Amino acid sequence: MRFSAFISGPVAARPAGTHHDIVISSRVRLARNVKAHPFPGWARKADRLAVLEVVKPAVEALPQMEDAFSEYLQDLSATEKQILVERHLISREHAAKSGGSAVVMNREQTLSIMINEEDHLRMQAIQPGFQLKTVFKSIDEVDTRLEEKLDYAFSEKLGYLTACLTNVGTGMRASAMLHLPALVLDDKVNQVIQAVNKIGLAVRGLYGEGSEAMGNLFQISNQTTLGEREEDILGRLNKVIEQIIEHELNARAALLQRKTVTLLDQVGRAFGILRHAHSITSKEALNLLSFIRLGIDLGSFPTGHRQQIDDLFTETQPAHLQRTSPTKLQAEDRDALRAETIRRKLADLPAPEPPRAAS
Amino acid sequence: MVCDACQTNPATVYLTQIVEGKMQKVNLCDLCAKAKKVLDPTGFQLADLLLGLGVNTELEKPQVETAPAPVEVAMLKCPACGFTQADFKKTQRMGCSECYETFADSIMAPLRSNHKGSEHIGKLPARQFRRVEAQRRMGALQSDLAKAVKQEDYEGAAQIRDAIRQLESQLNAPRAA
């Protein structure tokens, strides 16, 4: 499959009907290594290629990868790699790789397997909505199948052996992308982040480690991988996410009651700017789209516009804009194209109505 | 009491650490303590928590000593991939799965401080473990068989031989699709 065909398949090809007001997506990744080969960061090129030639065919032969897009990293352009990063299909670290690395993804873009990232295998499942257990199950099945063909580096005492000590054991990192505009508006999000950090979970920005929180989006994930079963880690994460959802809903209800004007103002301004701007940065766009999304949740806009807004979160990212243009875009060209894309997409979005009481 | 490091100046800094359940004491003079940055709490904590490897051993066995032990630690090198302790300090990564054996003593502290426990209780790669289990069982059956034959328990020996054949066919069966 060609990259253009793969990527033009709508993100909406991902299973529908799993919308969640607050949890945008759920993701689980497993780190695995093949026995008797140095880890990619320390391996010589010949070693990395040897692993690649064993692992890539094994991954491509998976029944889950029947209609897959499979490519060596050196055969993807910088823009193509960045598009995959913006869709959370590969990591930023993987995008920086070229010779000796590859990626295999299914047509629905729910499964993505990075070969020779920090570990020989980084496999992830991602789906919209709040469904960590379903997502875990799908990547667990991939892992079980692969294990029939590959001899993993595994120790009875320490579990799956990984390049970094922080992944050893289950090799599992589960995360959910949360949309928390009310907690941000109410200045409570830092309290939540601190509380979550204290119990050994990590909170990060849109693109993971070291990235900025934009669009009121926060990624929450487990930090420990050894000494707990996968189910227990997921259970712990689920419980905490449920509590954060509760806090966000309370904050929304409180804002509606106490700060109705502030709330209406934010949603109204977001609508005005997005509908009429002719140049807009990625960060501003995300922050404003966040308030439109909140407006939909609160009943200010018809729910039929949900998918449009969710798609814009991805389509206004730099590489996605570059994809639509034949020439190399400079930052200001991109900002203009971004504004145009948003205006076009939101042309039929009616003006906001006063929000209903939060459910 | 003299300084453990330079063996000349009187010790003024007494450091006690519990490493893997064992108490370690180091006595240092002002100069050596400063040189080893023991007095800088942030530097020390970071080194201890994040670098983990070798930090304690360095303190315990100062470089001035002529004993061969410190040399051995500094030169610790993975026989499988050539990764050294110094490489670990620099990259914070392991070189290969064998490194976990090579550096087994030094990784326990960072593992304990980063995780909920120090033993894996999650998923096992089933096929690899079926084979390990089957091989263990095969070993046990074969020694049972030898015992039975020695005791001239031919009926028992026949049963054991059947069990061995069955296990052999399992072990040689094609890998599950």
Coordinates of C-alpha atoms in Angstrom, one line a residue, chain A residues 9-303:
Chain A
G9 CA -8.0 6.6 4.7
P10 CA -9.9 8.7 7.2
V11 CA -8.9 8.5 10.9
A12 CA -12.7 8.0 11.2
A13 CA -12.0 4.5 9.8
R14 CA -11.1 3.8 13.4
P15 CA -14.1 2.1 15.2
A16 CA -16.9 4.6 15.6
G17 CA -19.4 4.8 18.4
T18 CA -16.8 5.0 21.1
H19 CA -17.0 8.7 21.7
H20 CA -16.2 9.9 25.2
D21 CA -16.6 13.6 26.2
I22 CA -13.4 13.6 28.2
V23 CA -11.2 10.7 27.2
I24 CA -10.1 11.3 23.6
S25 CA -8.2 8.1 23.1
S26 CA -6.8 5.1 24.9
R27 CA -3.5 3.6 24.1
V28 CA -1.4 0.7 25.3
R29 CA 2.1 -0.1 24.1
L30 CA 4.3 -3.1 24.8
A31 CA 8.1 -3.2 24.6
R32 CA 9.7 -6.4 23.5
N33 CA 13.2 -7.6 22.4
V34 CA 14.5 -10.5 20.5
K35 CA 16.9 -12.8 22.4
A36 CA 20.6 -12.8 21.7
H37 CA 20.7 -9.5 19.8
P38 CA 22.0 -6.2 21.3
F39 CA 19.3 -3.6 21.9
P40 CA 18.9 -1.1 18.9
G41 CA 20.7 1.8 20.7
W42 CA 23.8 -0.2 21.2
A43 CA 23.7 -2.6 18.2
R44 CA 25.8 -2.1 15.2
K45 CA 24.0 -1.5 11.9
A46 CA 24.5 -5.1 10.8
D47 CA 22.9 -6.3 14.1
R48 CA 19.9 -4.0 13.6
L49 CA 19.4 -5.2 10.1
A50 CA 19.6 -8.8 11.2
V51 CA 16.8 -8.2 13.7
L52 CA 14.8 -6.2 11.2
E53 CA 14.9 -9.1 8.7
V54 CA 13.6 -11.5 11.2
V55 CA 11.0 -9.3 12.9
K56 CA 9.5 -7.4 10.0
P57 CA 8.3 -10.6 8.1
A58 CA 6.9 -12.0 11.4
V59 CA 4.9 -8.8 12.0
E60 CA 3.7 -8.7 8.4
A61 CA 2.5 -12.3 8.6
L62 CA 0.2 -11.5 11.6
P63 CA -3.5 -12.0 10.7
Q64 CA -4.1 -8.5 12.2
M65 CA -1.8 -7.1 9.6
E66 CA -3.5 -8.6 6.6
D67 CA -4.0 -5.2 4.9
A68 CA -1.1 -3.4 6.5
F69 CA 1.1 -0.5 5.5
S70 CA 4.7 -1.6 6.1
E71 CA 7.7 0.5 5.4
Y72 CA 11.4 1.1 6.2
L73 CA 11.9 4.4 7.9
Q74 CA 14.5 5.5 5.3
D75 CA 11.9 5.2 2.6
L76 CA 9.6 7.7 4.3
S77 CA 10.0 11.5 3.8
A78 CA 10.3 13.8 6.8
T79 CA 6.8 15.0 6.3
E80 CA 5.4 11.5 6.1
K81 CA 7.1 10.5 9.3
Q82 CA 5.8 13.7 11.0
I83 CA 2.3 12.9 9.9
L84 CA 2.6 9.5 11.7
V85 CA 3.8 11.3 14.8
E86 CA 0.8 13.7 14.7
R87 CA -1.5 10.7 14.5
H88 CA 0.3 9.1 17.4
L89 CA 1.2 6.1 15.3
I90 CA 5.0 6.4 15.8
S91 CA 7.0 8.2 18.5
R92 CA 9.1 11.3 17.9
E93 CA 12.2 9.2 18.6
H94 CA 11.2 6.7 15.9
A95 CA 10.6 9.5 13.4
A96 CA 14.2 10.5 13.9
K97 CA 15.4 7.0 12.8
S98 CA 16.2 6.0 9.2
G99 CA 18.3 3.0 8.2
G100 CA 17.6 -0.2 10.1
S101 CA 14.2 0.7 11.4
A102 CA 10.7 0.1 10.1
V103 CA 7.0 0.6 11.0
V104 CA 4.0 -1.7 10.3
M105 CA 0.5 -0.4 10.7
N106 CA -2.9 -1.9 10.1
R107 CA -5.4 -0.2 7.7
E108 CA -7.6 1.0 10.5
Q109 CA -4.6 2.7 12.1
T110 CA -5.4 1.1 15.4
L111 CA -2.3 -1.1 15.6
S112 CA 1.2 0.2 15.0
I113 CA 4.4 -1.8 15.4
M114 CA 7.7 0.1 15.4
I115 CA 10.7 -2.1 14.7
N116 CA 14.1 -1.0 16.2
E117 CA 12.9 2.0 18.1
E118 CA 14.5 2.0 21.6
D119 CA 13.6 -1.7 21.8
H120 CA 13.5 -4.2 18.9
L121 CA 9.7 -4.0 19.1
R122 CA 7.4 -1.3 20.3
M123 CA 3.9 -2.3 19.5
Q124 CA 0.9 -0.2 20.3
A125 CA -2.9 -0.3 20.0
I126 CA -4.8 3.0 20.0
Q127 CA -8.5 3.6 19.8
P128 CA -10.8 6.6 20.4
G129 CA -12.7 6.9 23.7
F130 CA -12.2 5.3 27.1
Q131 CA -11.5 1.7 26.6
L132 CA -8.1 0.8 27.9
K133 CA -9.0 -2.9 28.5
T134 CA -10.2 -3.4 25.0
V135 CA -7.1 -1.7 23.6
F136 CA -4.9 -3.8 25.9
K137 CA -6.6 -7.0 24.7
S138 CA -5.9 -6.2 21.0
I139 CA -2.2 -5.6 21.5
D140 CA -1.9 -8.5 23.9
E141 CA -3.2 -10.8 21.1
V142 CA -0.7 -9.4 18.7
D143 CA 2.0 -10.1 21.3
T144 CA 0.9 -13.7 21.9
R145 CA 0.9 -14.4 18.2
L146 CA 4.3 -12.9 17.6
E147 CA 5.7 -14.8 20.5
E148 CA 4.9 -18.0 18.7
K149 CA 7.5 -17.0 16.1
L150 CA 10.0 -14.9 17.9
D151 CA 12.2 -15.8 20.9
Y152 CA 11.8 -12.8 23.3
A153 CA 14.5 -11.7 25.7
F154 CA 12.8 -12.7 29.0
S155 CA 13.9 -13.5 32.5
E156 CA 11.8 -15.4 35.0
K157 CA 12.7 -12.9 37.6
L158 CA 12.6 -9.6 35.8
G159 CA 10.1 -10.3 33.0
Y160 CA 10.5 -8.8 29.5
L161 CA 14.0 -7.3 29.3
T162 CA 14.1 -3.8 27.7
A163 CA 16.8 -1.3 26.8
C164 CA 15.7 1.0 29.6
L165 CA 15.2 -0.2 33.2
T166 CA 12.0 1.9 33.4
N167 CA 10.2 -0.5 31.0
V168 CA 11.4 -3.9 32.4
G169 CA 8.8 -6.4 33.6
T170 CA 5.6 -6.1 31.7
G171 CA 7.1 -3.7 29.1
M172 CA 3.7 -2.1 29.2
R173 CA 2.8 1.6 29.0
A174 CA -0.9 2.3 29.1
S175 CA -2.1 5.9 28.5
A176 CA -5.2 7.9 28.0
M177 CA -5.5 11.3 26.3
L178 CA -7.8 13.5 28.4
H179 CA -9.5 16.7 27.5
L180 CA -9.7 18.9 30.6
P181 CA -10.7 22.4 29.7
A182 CA -12.8 23.1 32.8
L183 CA -10.1 22.0 35.2
V184 CA -7.7 24.3 33.3
L185 CA -10.2 27.3 33.3
D186 CA -10.8 26.7 37.0
D187 CA -7.0 26.7 37.7
K188 CA -7.4 23.2 39.3
V189 CA -5.5 21.1 36.8
N190 CA -2.1 21.5 38.5
Q191 CA -3.5 20.2 41.7
V192 CA -4.8 17.1 39.8
I193 CA -1.4 16.6 38.1
Q194 CA 0.4 16.8 41.4
A195 CA -1.9 14.3 43.0
V196 CA -1.6 11.9 40.0
N197 CA 2.2 12.2 40.1
K198 CA 2.2 11.3 43.8
I199 CA 0.6 8.0 43.2
G200 CA 3.2 7.0 40.6
L201 CA 1.4 7.9 37.4
A202 CA 2.8 10.4 34.8
V203 CA 1.0 13.3 33.2
R204 CA 2.3 14.6 30.0
G205 CA 1.4 16.9 27.1
L206 CA 0.0 16.1 23.7
Y207 CA 3.1 14.4 22.3
G208 CA 4.3 12.6 25.4
E209 CA 7.5 13.1 27.3
G210 CA 8.8 16.6 27.4
S211 CA 6.0 18.1 25.3
E212 CA 3.8 21.0 26.1
A213 CA 0.2 20.7 27.1
M214 CA -1.8 22.3 24.3
G215 CA -5.5 22.3 23.6
N216 CA -6.2 21.4 27.3
L217 CA -5.1 17.9 26.4
F218 CA -3.2 15.8 28.9
Q219 CA -1.8 12.3 28.6
I220 CA -1.8 10.2 31.7
S221 CA 0.1 6.9 31.9
N222 CA 1.6 4.4 34.3
Q223 CA 5.3 4.9 35.2
T224 CA 6.1 1.5 36.8
T225 CA 6.2 -1.8 34.9
L226 CA 7.8 -4.3 37.4
G227 CA 6.1 -6.0 40.3
E228 CA 2.5 -5.7 39.2
R229 CA 0.4 -7.6 36.8
E230 CA -0.8 -6.0 33.6
E231 CA -4.4 -6.1 34.8
D232 CA -3.5 -4.4 38.0
I233 CA -1.7 -1.6 36.3
L234 CA -4.6 -1.1 34.0
G235 CA -7.1 -1.2 36.9
R236 CA -5.1 1.4 38.8
L237 CA -4.9 3.7 35.8
N238 CA -8.6 3.2 35.1
K239 CA -9.6 4.2 38.6
V240 CA -7.6 7.3 38.6
I241 CA -8.9 8.3 35.2
E242 CA -12.5 7.8 36.4
Q243 CA -11.7 10.2 39.3
I244 CA -10.2 12.8 37.0
I245 CA -13.4 12.5 34.8
E246 CA -15.4 13.1 37.9
H247 CA -13.4 16.2 38.7
E248 CA -13.6 17.6 35.2
L249 CA -17.4 17.1 35.2
N250 CA -17.7 18.8 38.6
A251 CA -15.6 21.7 37.3
R252 CA -17.8 22.0 34.2
A253 CA -21.0 22.1 36.4
A254 CA -19.4 24.6 38.7
L255 CA -18.3 26.9 35.9
L256 CA -21.8 26.7 34.4
Q257 CA -23.3 27.9 37.7
R258 CA -20.7 30.3 38.9
K259 CA -18.9 31.6 35.9
T260 CA -21.5 31.4 33.1
V261 CA -20.2 34.5 31.5
T262 CA -16.6 33.4 31.5
L263 CA -17.6 30.1 29.9
L264 CA -19.9 31.7 27.3
D265 CA -17.2 34.2 26.5
Q266 CA -14.5 31.5 25.9
V267 CA -16.8 29.4 23.7
G268 CA -18.0 32.5 21.8
R269 CA -14.5 33.9 21.2
A270 CA -13.3 30.6 20.0
F271 CA -16.2 30.4 17.5
G272 CA -15.5 34.0 16.3
I273 CA -11.8 33.6 15.8
L274 CA -11.9 30.2 14.2
R275 CA -14.6 31.2 11.8
H276 CA -12.9 34.5 10.8
A277 CA -9.2 34.2 11.3
H278 CA -6.9 34.4 8.2
S279 CA -3.7 33.3 10.1
I280 CA -3.5 31.1 13.1
T281 CA -0.7 29.2 14.9
S282 CA -1.1 25.5 15.7
K283 CA -1.1 26.2 19.4
E284 CA -3.8 28.9 19.2
A285 CA -5.9 26.6 16.9
L286 CA -5.7 23.7 19.4
N287 CA -6.6 25.9 22.3
L288 CA -9.7 27.4 20.6
L289 CA -10.8 24.0 19.1
S290 CA -10.7 22.8 22.7
F291 CA -13.4 25.3 23.6
I292 CA -15.6 24.3 20.6
R293 CA -15.3 20.7 21.8
L294 CA -16.3 21.8 25.3
G295 CA -19.2 23.8 23.7
I296 CA -20.4 20.6 21.9
D297 CA -20.2 18.6 25.2
L298 CA -22.3 21.3 26.9
G299 CA -24.9 21.5 24.2
S300 CA -23.9 24.9 22.7
F301 CA -23.4 23.3 19.3
P302 CA -25.2 20.4 17.6
T303 CA -23.5 17.1 18.3

